[in-house]
Short mmCIF file of C-alpha atoms in Angstrom, two decimals:
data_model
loop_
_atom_site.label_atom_id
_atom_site.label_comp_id
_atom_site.label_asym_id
_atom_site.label_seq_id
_atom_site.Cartn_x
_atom_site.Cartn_y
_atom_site.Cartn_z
CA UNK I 244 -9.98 -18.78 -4.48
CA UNK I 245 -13.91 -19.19 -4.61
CA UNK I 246 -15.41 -20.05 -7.94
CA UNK I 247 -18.82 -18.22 -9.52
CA UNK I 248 -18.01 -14.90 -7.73
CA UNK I 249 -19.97 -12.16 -8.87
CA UNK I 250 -18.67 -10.95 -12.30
CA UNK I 251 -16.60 -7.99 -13.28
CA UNK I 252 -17.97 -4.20 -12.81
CA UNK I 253 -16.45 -2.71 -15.01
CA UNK I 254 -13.40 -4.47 -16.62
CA UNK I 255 -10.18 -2.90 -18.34
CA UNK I 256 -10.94 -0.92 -21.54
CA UNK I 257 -14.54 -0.81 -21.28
CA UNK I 258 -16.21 3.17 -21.47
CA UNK I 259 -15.57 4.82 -18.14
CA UNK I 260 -18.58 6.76 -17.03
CA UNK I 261 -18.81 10.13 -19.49
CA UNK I 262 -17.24 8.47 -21.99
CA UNK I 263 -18.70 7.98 -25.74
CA UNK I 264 -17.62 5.05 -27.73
CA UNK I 265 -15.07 5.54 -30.27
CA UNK I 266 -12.42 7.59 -29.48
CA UNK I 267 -12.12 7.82 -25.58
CA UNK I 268 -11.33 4.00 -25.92
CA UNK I 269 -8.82 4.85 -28.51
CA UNK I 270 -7.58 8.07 -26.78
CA UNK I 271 -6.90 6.12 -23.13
CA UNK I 272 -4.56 3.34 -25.08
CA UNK I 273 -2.63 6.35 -26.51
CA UNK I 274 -2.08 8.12 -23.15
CA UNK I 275 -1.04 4.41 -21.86
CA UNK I 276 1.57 4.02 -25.00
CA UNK I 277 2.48 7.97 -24.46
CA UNK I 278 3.01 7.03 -20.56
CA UNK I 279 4.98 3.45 -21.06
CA UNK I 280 7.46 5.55 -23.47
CA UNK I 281 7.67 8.02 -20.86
CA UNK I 282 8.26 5.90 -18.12
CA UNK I 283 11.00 3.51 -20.09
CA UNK I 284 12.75 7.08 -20.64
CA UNK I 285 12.83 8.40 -17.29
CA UNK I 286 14.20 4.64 -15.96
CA UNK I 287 17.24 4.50 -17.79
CA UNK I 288 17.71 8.15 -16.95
CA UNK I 289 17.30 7.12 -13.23
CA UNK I 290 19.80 3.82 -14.07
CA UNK I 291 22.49 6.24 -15.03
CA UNK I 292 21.76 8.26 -11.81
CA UNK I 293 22.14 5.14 -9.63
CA UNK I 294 25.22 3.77 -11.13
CA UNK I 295 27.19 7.36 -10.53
CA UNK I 296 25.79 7.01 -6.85
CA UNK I 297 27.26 3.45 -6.52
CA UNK I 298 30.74 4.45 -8.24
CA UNK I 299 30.49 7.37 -5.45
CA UNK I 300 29.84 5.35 -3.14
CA UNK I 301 33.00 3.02 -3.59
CA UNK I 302 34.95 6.25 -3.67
CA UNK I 303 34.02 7.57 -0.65
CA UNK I 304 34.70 3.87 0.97
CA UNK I 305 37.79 3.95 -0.62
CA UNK I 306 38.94 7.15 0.23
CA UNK I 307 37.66 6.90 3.95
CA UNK I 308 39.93 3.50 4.02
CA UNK I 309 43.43 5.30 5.43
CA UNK I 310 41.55 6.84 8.02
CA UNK I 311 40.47 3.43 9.15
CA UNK I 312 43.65 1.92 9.33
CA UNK I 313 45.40 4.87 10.62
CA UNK I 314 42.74 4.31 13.29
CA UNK I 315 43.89 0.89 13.74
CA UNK I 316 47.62 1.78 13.84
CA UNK I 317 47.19 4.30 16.63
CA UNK I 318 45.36 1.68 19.07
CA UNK I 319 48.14 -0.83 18.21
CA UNK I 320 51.09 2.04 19.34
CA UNK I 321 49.25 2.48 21.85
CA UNK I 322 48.69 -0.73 23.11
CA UNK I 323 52.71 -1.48 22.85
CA UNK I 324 53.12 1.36 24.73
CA UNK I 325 50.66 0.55 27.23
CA UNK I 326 49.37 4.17 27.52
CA UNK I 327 47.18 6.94 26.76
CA UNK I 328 49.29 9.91 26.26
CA UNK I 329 48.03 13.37 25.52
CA UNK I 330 49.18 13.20 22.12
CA UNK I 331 47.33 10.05 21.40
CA UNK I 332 44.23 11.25 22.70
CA UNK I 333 44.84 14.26 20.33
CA UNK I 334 45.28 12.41 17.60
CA UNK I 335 42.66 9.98 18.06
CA UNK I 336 39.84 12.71 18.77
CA UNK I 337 40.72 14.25 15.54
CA UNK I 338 40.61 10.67 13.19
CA UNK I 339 37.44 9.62 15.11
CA UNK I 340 35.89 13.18 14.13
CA UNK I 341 37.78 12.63 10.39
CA UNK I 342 35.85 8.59 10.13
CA UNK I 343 32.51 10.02 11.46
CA UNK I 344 32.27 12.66 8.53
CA UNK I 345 33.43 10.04 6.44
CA UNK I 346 30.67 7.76 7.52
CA UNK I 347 28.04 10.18 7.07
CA UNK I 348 28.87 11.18 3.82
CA UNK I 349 28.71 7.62 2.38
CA UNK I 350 25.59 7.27 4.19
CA UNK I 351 24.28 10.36 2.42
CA UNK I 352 24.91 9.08 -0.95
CA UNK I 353 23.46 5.33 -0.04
CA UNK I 354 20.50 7.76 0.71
CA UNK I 355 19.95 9.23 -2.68
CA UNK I 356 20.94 5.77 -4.13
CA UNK I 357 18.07 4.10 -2.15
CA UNK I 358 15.75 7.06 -3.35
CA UNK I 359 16.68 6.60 -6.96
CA UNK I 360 16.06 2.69 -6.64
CA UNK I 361 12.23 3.95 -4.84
CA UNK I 362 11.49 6.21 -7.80
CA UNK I 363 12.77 3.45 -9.97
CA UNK I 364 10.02 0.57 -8.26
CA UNK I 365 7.75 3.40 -8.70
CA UNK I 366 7.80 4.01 -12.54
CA UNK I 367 7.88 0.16 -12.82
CA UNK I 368 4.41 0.19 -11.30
CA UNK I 369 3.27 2.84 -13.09
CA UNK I 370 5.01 1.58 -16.12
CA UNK I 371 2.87 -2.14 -15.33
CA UNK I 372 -0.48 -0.22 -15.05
CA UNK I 373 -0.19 1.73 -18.35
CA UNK I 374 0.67 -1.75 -20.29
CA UNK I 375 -2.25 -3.45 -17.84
CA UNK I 376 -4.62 -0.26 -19.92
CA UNK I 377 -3.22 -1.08 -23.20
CA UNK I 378 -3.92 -4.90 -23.27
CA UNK I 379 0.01 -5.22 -23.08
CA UNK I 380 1.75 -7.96 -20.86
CA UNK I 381 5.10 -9.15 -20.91
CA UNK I 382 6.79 -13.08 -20.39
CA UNK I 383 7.37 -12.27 -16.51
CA UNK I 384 3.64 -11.59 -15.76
CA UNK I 385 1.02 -12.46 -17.82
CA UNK I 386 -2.45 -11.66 -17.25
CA UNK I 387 -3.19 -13.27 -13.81
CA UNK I 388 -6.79 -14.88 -15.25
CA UNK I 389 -4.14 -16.62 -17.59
CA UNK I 390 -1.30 -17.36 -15.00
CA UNK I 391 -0.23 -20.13 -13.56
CA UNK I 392 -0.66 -20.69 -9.91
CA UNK I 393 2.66 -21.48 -9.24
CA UNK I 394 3.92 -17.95 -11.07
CA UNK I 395 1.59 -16.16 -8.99
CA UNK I 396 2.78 -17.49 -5.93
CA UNK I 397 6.17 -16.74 -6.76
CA UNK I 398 5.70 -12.94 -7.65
CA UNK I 399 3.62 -12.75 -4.16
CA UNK I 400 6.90 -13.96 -2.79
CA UNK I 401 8.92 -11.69 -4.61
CA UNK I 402 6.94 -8.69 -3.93
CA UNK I 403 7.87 -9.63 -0.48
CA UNK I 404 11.44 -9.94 -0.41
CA UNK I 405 11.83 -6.69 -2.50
CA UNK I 406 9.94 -4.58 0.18
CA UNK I 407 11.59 -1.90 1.54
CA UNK I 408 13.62 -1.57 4.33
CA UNK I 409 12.74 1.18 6.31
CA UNK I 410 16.08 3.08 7.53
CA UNK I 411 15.46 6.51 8.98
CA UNK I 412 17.94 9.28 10.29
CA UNK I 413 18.90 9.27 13.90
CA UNK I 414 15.61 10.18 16.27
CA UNK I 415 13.92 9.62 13.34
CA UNK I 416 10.23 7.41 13.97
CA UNK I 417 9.08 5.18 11.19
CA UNK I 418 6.11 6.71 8.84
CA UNK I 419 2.56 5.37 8.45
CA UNK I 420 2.83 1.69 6.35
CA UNK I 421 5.93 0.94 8.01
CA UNK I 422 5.74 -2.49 9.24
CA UNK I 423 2.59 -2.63 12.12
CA UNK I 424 1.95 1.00 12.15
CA UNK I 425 -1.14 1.55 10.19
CA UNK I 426 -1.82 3.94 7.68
CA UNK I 427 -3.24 7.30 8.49
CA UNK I 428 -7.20 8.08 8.39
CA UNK I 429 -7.33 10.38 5.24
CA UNK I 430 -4.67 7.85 3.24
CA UNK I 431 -5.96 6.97 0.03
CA UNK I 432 -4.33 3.35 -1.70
CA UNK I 433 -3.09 4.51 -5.03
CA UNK I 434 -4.26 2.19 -7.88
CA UNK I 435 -1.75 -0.34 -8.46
CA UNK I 436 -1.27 -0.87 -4.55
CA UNK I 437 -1.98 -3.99 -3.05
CA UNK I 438 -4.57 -4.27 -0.47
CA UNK I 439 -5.85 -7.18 2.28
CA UNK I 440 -10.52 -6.46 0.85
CA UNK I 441 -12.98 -7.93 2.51
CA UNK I 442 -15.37 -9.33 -0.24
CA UNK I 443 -18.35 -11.66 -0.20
CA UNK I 444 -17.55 -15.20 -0.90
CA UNK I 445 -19.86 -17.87 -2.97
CA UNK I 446 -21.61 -19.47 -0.23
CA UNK I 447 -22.31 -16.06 1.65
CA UNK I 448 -19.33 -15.89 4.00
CA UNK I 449 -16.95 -12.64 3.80
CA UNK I 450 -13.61 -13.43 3.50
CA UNK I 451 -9.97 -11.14 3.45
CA UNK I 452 -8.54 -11.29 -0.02
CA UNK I 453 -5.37 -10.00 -1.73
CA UNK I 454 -6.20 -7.50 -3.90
CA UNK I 455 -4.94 -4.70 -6.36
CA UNK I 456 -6.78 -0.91 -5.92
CA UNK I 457 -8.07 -0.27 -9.47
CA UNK I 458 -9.35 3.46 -8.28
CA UNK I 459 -11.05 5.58 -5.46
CA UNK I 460 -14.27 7.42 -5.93
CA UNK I 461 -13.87 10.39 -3.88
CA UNK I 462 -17.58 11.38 -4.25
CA UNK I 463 -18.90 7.68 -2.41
CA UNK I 464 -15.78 7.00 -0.27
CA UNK I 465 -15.57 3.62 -2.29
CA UNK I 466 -12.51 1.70 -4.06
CA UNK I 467 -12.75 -0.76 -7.05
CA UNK I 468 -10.42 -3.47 -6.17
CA UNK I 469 -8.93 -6.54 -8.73
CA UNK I 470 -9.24 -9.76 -6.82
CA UNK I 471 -5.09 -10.63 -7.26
CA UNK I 472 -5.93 -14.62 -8.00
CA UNK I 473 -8.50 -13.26 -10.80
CA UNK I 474 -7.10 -10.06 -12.62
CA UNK I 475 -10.10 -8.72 -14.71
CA UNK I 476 -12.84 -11.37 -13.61
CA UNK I 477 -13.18 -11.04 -9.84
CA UNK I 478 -13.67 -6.65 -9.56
CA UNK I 479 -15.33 -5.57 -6.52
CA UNK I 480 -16.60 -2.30 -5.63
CA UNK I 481 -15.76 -1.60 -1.52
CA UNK I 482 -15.95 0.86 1.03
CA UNK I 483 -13.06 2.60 2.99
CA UNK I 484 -13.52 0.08 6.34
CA UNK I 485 -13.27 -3.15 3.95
CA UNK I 486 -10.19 -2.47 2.81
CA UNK I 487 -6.49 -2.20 4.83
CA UNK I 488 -3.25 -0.74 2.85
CA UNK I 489 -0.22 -3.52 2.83
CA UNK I 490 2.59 -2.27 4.37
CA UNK I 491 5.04 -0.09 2.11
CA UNK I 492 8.24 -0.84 4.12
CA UNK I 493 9.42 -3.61 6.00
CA UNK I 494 10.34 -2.12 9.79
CA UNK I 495 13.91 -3.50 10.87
CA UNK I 496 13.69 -5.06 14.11
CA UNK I 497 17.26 -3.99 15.67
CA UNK I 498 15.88 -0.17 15.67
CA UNK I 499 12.12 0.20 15.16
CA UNK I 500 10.73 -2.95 16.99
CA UNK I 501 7.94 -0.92 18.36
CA UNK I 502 6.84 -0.42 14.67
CA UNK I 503 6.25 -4.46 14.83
CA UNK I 504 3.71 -7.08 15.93
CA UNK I 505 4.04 -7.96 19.28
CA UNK I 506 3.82 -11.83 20.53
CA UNK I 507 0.48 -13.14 21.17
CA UNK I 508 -1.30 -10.00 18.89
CA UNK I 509 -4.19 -11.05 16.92
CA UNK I 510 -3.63 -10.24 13.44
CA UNK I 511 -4.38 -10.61 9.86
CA UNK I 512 -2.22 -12.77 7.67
CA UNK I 513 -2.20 -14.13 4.31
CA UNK I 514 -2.20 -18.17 4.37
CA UNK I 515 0.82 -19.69 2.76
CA UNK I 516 0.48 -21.16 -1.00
CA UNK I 517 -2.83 -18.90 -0.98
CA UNK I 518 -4.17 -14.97 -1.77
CA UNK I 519 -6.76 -15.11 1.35
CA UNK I 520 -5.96 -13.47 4.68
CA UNK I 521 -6.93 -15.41 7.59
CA UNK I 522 -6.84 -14.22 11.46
CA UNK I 523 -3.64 -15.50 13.51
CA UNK I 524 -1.66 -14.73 16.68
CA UNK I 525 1.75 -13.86 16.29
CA UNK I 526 4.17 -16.49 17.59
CA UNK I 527 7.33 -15.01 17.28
CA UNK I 528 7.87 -11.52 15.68
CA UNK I 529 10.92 -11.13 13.41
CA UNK I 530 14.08 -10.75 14.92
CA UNK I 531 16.19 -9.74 12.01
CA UNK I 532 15.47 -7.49 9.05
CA UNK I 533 15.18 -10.48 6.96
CA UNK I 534 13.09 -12.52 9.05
CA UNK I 535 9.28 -13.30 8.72
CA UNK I 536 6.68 -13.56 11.51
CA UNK I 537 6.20 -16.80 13.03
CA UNK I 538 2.31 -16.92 13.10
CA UNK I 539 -1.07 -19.44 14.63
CA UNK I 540 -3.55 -19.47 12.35
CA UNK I 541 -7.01 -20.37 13.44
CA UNK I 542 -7.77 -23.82 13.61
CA UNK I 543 -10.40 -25.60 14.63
CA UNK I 544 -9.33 -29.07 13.56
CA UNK I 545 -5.98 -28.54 16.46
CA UNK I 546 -7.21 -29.24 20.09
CA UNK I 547 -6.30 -25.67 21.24
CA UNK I 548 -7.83 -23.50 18.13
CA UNK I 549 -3.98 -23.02 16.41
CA UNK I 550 -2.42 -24.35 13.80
CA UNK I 551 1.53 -25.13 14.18
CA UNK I 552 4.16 -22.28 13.77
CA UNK I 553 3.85 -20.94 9.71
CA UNK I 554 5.78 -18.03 8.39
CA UNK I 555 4.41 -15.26 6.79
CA UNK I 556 6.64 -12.52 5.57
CA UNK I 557 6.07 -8.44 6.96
CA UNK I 558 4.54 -7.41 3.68
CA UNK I 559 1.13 -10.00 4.31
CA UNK I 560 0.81 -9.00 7.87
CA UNK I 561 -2.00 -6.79 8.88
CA UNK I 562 -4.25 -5.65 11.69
CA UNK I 563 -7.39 -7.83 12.42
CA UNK I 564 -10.18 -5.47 13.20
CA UNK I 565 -12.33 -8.24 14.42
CA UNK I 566 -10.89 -8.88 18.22
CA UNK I 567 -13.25 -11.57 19.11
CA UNK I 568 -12.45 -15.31 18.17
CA UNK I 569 -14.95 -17.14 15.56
#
């Protein structure tokens, strides 16, 4: 990222406006120890949770198993037989009925499992922002204006593959944040999210960064965002229209591909090895839950404006607001 941007507004643990030296200081880094204890409780409560889901889960599989191969069994007789009697229409109807119950009630409890593991990435978060408060970092992310490129780059790409899959009932539409479907006109980012802002750069230029919401000023409409590449150095202060949500679940191609990029859409998308967002067509959308878009950056050194083919992952791929080319 640029060098000699602006410096800090207002960084961690200085006086928040109303605030009188002394004790408010001392007061916020209790609430932050209060919350971390707090949050480390209600985890391993919400471990114990999950692991009775999972044993449940096996259970159900388990006991849903007979039904399967009784299943089986029938459509063997009846092959050897080389009919469809009455009876084995019956009886087929009936285990059918038996295996779709069965079905839905492991899916139920897969459902509550992938709640608990939400509410779990959730307390995490908050758990991260109260030690972020109370000056207290752990081995597996230091301070970003201390961290290593290479570590950053590698939690980026974790935060990616840990996204969400969104998997909704039957009929069911993906929500707002869910892949390309944008988030909803009143939606405030919560601090801790990650953001695409659209800051000032050194030499005058704007430029779409990565960034983590610090907090919202309802009163001015405005957000205080941490520049990701320099955690309590780089804080700007930003309006609503500079700054665009992330995506908070990855949207599985096989049933929601409407809630995807479509080829040939012009697009934001954060530059490989980097923490800037940079407008690109998509190439090739993903065709697997897994997959990443297949993006064209824009190039002018390539005769026809593109870079080659690059991957960038559903969680770094926004909506460009600007439609006409630079």
């Amino acid at each position: 990222m640029a060098e000699g941007r602006r410096e800090s507004q207002g960084k961690t643990g200085e006086l928040q406006p109303g605030e009188k030296p002394g004790k408010p200081c001392k007061q916020r880094l209790k609430q932050s120890s209060m919350a971390l204890v707090s949050a480390d409780s209600r985890i391993a409560e919400l471990l114990g949770e999950l692991h009775q889901l999972i044993k449940q889960t096996q259970e159900e599989r388990s006991r849903s198993e007979h039904n399967l191969v009784n299943i089986q069994k029938t459509h063997e007789r009846m092959q050897t037989e080389n009919k469809i009697s009455p009876y084995y229409r019956t009886k087929l109807r009936g285990l059918y009925t038996t295996a779709k119950a069965d079905a839905e009630a492991e899916c139920n409890i897969l459902r509550k499992a992938l709640d608990k593991i939400a509410e779990i990435k959730s307390l995490l978060e908050e758990r991260r922002i109260a030690a972020k408060i109370a000056g207290l970092y752990n081995d597996s992310e230091p301070p970003r204006k201390t961290m290593r490129r290479g570590v950053l780059m590698t939690l980026l790409q974790q935060s990616a593959m840990t996204l969400p899959l969104w998997i909704g009932k039957p009929g069911e539409k993906p929500p707002p944040l869910c892949g390309a479907i944008p988030a909803s006109s009143d939606y405030v980012a919560k601090p801790g999210d990650k953001v695409a802002a659209r800051v000032k750069a050194v030499d005058g230029d704007e430029q779409w960064i990565l960034a983590e919401v610090v907090s919202y000023n309802h009163a001015t409409n405005k957000y205080e965002v941490d520049d990701i590449d320099e955690e309590g150095k780089e804080r700007h202060t930003l309006s609503r229209r500079r700054i665009i949500p992330l995506p908070q679940w990855k949207a599985n191609p096989e049933t929601d591909p409407e809630a995807l990029f479509q080829k040939d859409q012009l697009v934001l998308a954060l530059y490989p090895q980097t923490t800037c967002f940079y407008r690109a067509l998509i190439h090739t959308p993903p065709q697997r839950p897994q997959d990443d878009y297949s993006v064209l950056f824009e190039d002018t050194s390539y005769a026809d404006g593109y870079s080659p083919p690059l991957n960038v992952a559903q969680r770094y791929v926004v909506a460009c607001k600007e439609t006409k080319k630079k």
